[in-house]
Short mmCIF file of C-alpha atoms in Angstrom, two decimals:
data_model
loop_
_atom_site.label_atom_id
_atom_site.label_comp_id
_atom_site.label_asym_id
_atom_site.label_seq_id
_atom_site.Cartn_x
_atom_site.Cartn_y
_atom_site.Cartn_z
CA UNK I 15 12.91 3.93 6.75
CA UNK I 16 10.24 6.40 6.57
CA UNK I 17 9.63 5.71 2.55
CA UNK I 18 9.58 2.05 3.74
CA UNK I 19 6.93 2.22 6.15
CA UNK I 20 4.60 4.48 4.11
CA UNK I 21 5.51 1.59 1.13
CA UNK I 22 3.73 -0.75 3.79
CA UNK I 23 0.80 1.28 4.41
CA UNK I 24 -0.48 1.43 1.49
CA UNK I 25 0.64 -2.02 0.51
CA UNK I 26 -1.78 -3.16 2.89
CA UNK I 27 -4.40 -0.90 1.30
CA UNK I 28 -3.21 -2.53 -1.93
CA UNK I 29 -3.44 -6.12 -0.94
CA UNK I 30 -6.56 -5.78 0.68
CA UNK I 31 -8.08 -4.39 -2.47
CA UNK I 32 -6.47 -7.56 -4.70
CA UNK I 33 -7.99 -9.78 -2.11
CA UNK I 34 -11.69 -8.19 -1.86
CA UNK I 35 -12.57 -7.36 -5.67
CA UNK I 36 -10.27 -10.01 -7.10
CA UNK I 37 -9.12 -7.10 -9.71
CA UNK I 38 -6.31 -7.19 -11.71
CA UNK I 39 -3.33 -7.06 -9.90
CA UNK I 40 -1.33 -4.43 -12.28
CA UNK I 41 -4.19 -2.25 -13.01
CA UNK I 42 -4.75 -1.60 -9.06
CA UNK I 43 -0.43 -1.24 -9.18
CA UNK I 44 -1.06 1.34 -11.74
CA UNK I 45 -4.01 2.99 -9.69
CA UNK I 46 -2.33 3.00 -6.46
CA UNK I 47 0.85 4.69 -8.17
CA UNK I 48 -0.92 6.92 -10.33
CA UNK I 49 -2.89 8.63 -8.17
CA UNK I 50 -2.99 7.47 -4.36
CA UNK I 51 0.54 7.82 -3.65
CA UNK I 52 0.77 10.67 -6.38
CA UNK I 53 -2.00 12.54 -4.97
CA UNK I 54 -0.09 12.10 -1.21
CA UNK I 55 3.10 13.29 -2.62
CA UNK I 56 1.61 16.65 -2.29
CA UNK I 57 2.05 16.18 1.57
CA UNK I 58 5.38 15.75 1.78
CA UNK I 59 5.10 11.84 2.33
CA UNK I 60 8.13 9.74 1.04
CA UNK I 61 7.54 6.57 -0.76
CA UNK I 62 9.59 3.95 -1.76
CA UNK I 63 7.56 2.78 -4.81
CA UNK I 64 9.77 -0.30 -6.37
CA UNK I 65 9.60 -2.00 -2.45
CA UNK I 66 6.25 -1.18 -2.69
CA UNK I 67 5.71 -2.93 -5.84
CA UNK I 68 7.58 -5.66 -5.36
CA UNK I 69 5.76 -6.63 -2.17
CA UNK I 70 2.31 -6.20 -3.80
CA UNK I 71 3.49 -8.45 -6.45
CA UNK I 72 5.01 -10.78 -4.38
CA UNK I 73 2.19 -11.64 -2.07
CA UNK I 74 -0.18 -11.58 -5.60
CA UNK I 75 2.56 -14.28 -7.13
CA UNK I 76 2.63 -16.24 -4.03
CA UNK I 77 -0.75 -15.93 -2.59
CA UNK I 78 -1.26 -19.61 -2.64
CA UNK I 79 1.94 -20.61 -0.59
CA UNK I 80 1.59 -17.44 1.68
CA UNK I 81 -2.51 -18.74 2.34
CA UNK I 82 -1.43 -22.23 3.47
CA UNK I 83 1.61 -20.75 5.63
CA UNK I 84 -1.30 -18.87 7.74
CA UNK I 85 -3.67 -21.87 7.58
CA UNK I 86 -1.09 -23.94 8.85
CA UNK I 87 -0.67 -21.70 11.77
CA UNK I 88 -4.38 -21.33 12.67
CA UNK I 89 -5.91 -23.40 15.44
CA UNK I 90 -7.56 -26.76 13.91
CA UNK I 91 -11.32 -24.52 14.11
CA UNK I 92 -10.19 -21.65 12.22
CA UNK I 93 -10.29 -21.55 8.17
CA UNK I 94 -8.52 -18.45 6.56
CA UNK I 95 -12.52 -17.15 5.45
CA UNK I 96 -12.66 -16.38 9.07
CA UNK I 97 -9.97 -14.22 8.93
CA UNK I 98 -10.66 -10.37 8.34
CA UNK I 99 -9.05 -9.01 4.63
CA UNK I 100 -7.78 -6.66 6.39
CA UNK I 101 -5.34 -9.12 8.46
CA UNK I 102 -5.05 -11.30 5.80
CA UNK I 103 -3.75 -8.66 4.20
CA UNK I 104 -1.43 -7.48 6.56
CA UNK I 105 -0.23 -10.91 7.12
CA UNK I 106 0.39 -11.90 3.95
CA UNK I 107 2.60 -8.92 3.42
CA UNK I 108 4.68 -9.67 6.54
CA UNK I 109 5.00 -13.23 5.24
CA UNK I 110 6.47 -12.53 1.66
CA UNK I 111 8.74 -9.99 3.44
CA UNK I 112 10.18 -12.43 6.01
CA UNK I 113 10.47 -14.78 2.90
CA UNK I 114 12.11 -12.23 0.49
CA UNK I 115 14.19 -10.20 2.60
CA UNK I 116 16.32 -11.68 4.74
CA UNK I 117 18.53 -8.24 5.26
CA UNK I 118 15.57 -7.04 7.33
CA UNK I 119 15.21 -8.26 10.78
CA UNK I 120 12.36 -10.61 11.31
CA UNK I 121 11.62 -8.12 14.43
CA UNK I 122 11.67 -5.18 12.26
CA UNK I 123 9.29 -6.46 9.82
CA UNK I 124 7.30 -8.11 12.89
CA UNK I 125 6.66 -4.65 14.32
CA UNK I 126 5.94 -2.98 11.28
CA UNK I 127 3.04 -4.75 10.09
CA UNK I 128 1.98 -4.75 13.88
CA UNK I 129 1.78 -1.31 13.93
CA UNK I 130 -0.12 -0.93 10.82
CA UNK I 131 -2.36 -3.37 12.45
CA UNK I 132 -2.52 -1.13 15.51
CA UNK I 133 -4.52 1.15 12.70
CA UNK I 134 -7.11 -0.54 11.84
CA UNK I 135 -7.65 -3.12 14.00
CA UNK I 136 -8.40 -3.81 18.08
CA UNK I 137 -5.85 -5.30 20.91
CA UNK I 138 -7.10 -8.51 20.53
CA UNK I 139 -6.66 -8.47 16.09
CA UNK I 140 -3.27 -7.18 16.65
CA UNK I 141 -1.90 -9.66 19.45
CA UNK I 142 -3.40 -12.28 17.09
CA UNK I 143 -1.08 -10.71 14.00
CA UNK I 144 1.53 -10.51 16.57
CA UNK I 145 1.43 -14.20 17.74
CA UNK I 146 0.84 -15.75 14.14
CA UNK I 147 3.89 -13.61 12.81
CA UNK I 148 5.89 -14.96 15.21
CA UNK I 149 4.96 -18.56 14.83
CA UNK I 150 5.33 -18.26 11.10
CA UNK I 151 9.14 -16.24 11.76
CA UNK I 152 10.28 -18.83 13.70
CA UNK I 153 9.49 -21.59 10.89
CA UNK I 154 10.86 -19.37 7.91
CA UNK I 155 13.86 -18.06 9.50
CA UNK I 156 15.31 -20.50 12.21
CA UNK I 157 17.65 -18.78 14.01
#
């Protein structure tokens, strides 16, 4: 679970990087397992590197569908360039999870990526990540 959750954090990191410079996908892979999490293994942090790929890869495969799943969600005067990277990226990630793994619970992936919000963002960013994760949940898997 631990491994899992530090896969996440830097996933995010990951994503958000793809997103802002637009870089190749599998050299910021390479740099991100290379050295960022290699350089962290030195603190004792566990990592589970194929989830981690495969959720950076994902989201990079299906940015297109994941983009109109939150633009779909948005109120009618919000366009995705209003929303920060950062949340993009974290939603984005919580998307292709919800999509991909259906052995997780939708709550568990829900409250990870709020978390990681919690992070970097205010109350107000991370009720909004909340709320749209749950919209989008509910649509992906009906239960």
């Amino acid at each position: 679970m631990e491994a899992r959750r530090n896969a996440r954090k830097v996933a995010v990191q990951a994503i958000f990087q793809f997103f802002f410079s637009k870089d190749d996908i599998s050299k910021i892979l390479d740099e991100f397992c290379s050295y960022r999490i290699k350089e962290t293994r030195n603190y004792k942090k566990k990592y589970d590197i194929d989830f981690f790929q495969d959720i950076v890869i994902g989201v990079y495969k299906n940015e297109k569908k994941i983009i109109k799943l939150i633009e779909s969600n948005l109120s009618q005067n919000w366009m995705i360039d209003r929303v920060d990277l950062t949340m993009q990226a974290i939603i984005s990630l919580a998307i292709y999870e919800l999509i991909s793994y259906e052995n997780i619970p939708l709550q568990v992936i829900i409250n990870e990526y709020v978390s990681i919000a919690n992070q970097y963002l205010d109350k107000s960013n991370t009720g909004f990540i909340n709320g749209i994760l749950e919209n989008i949940a509910k649509n992906i898997r009906k239960t």
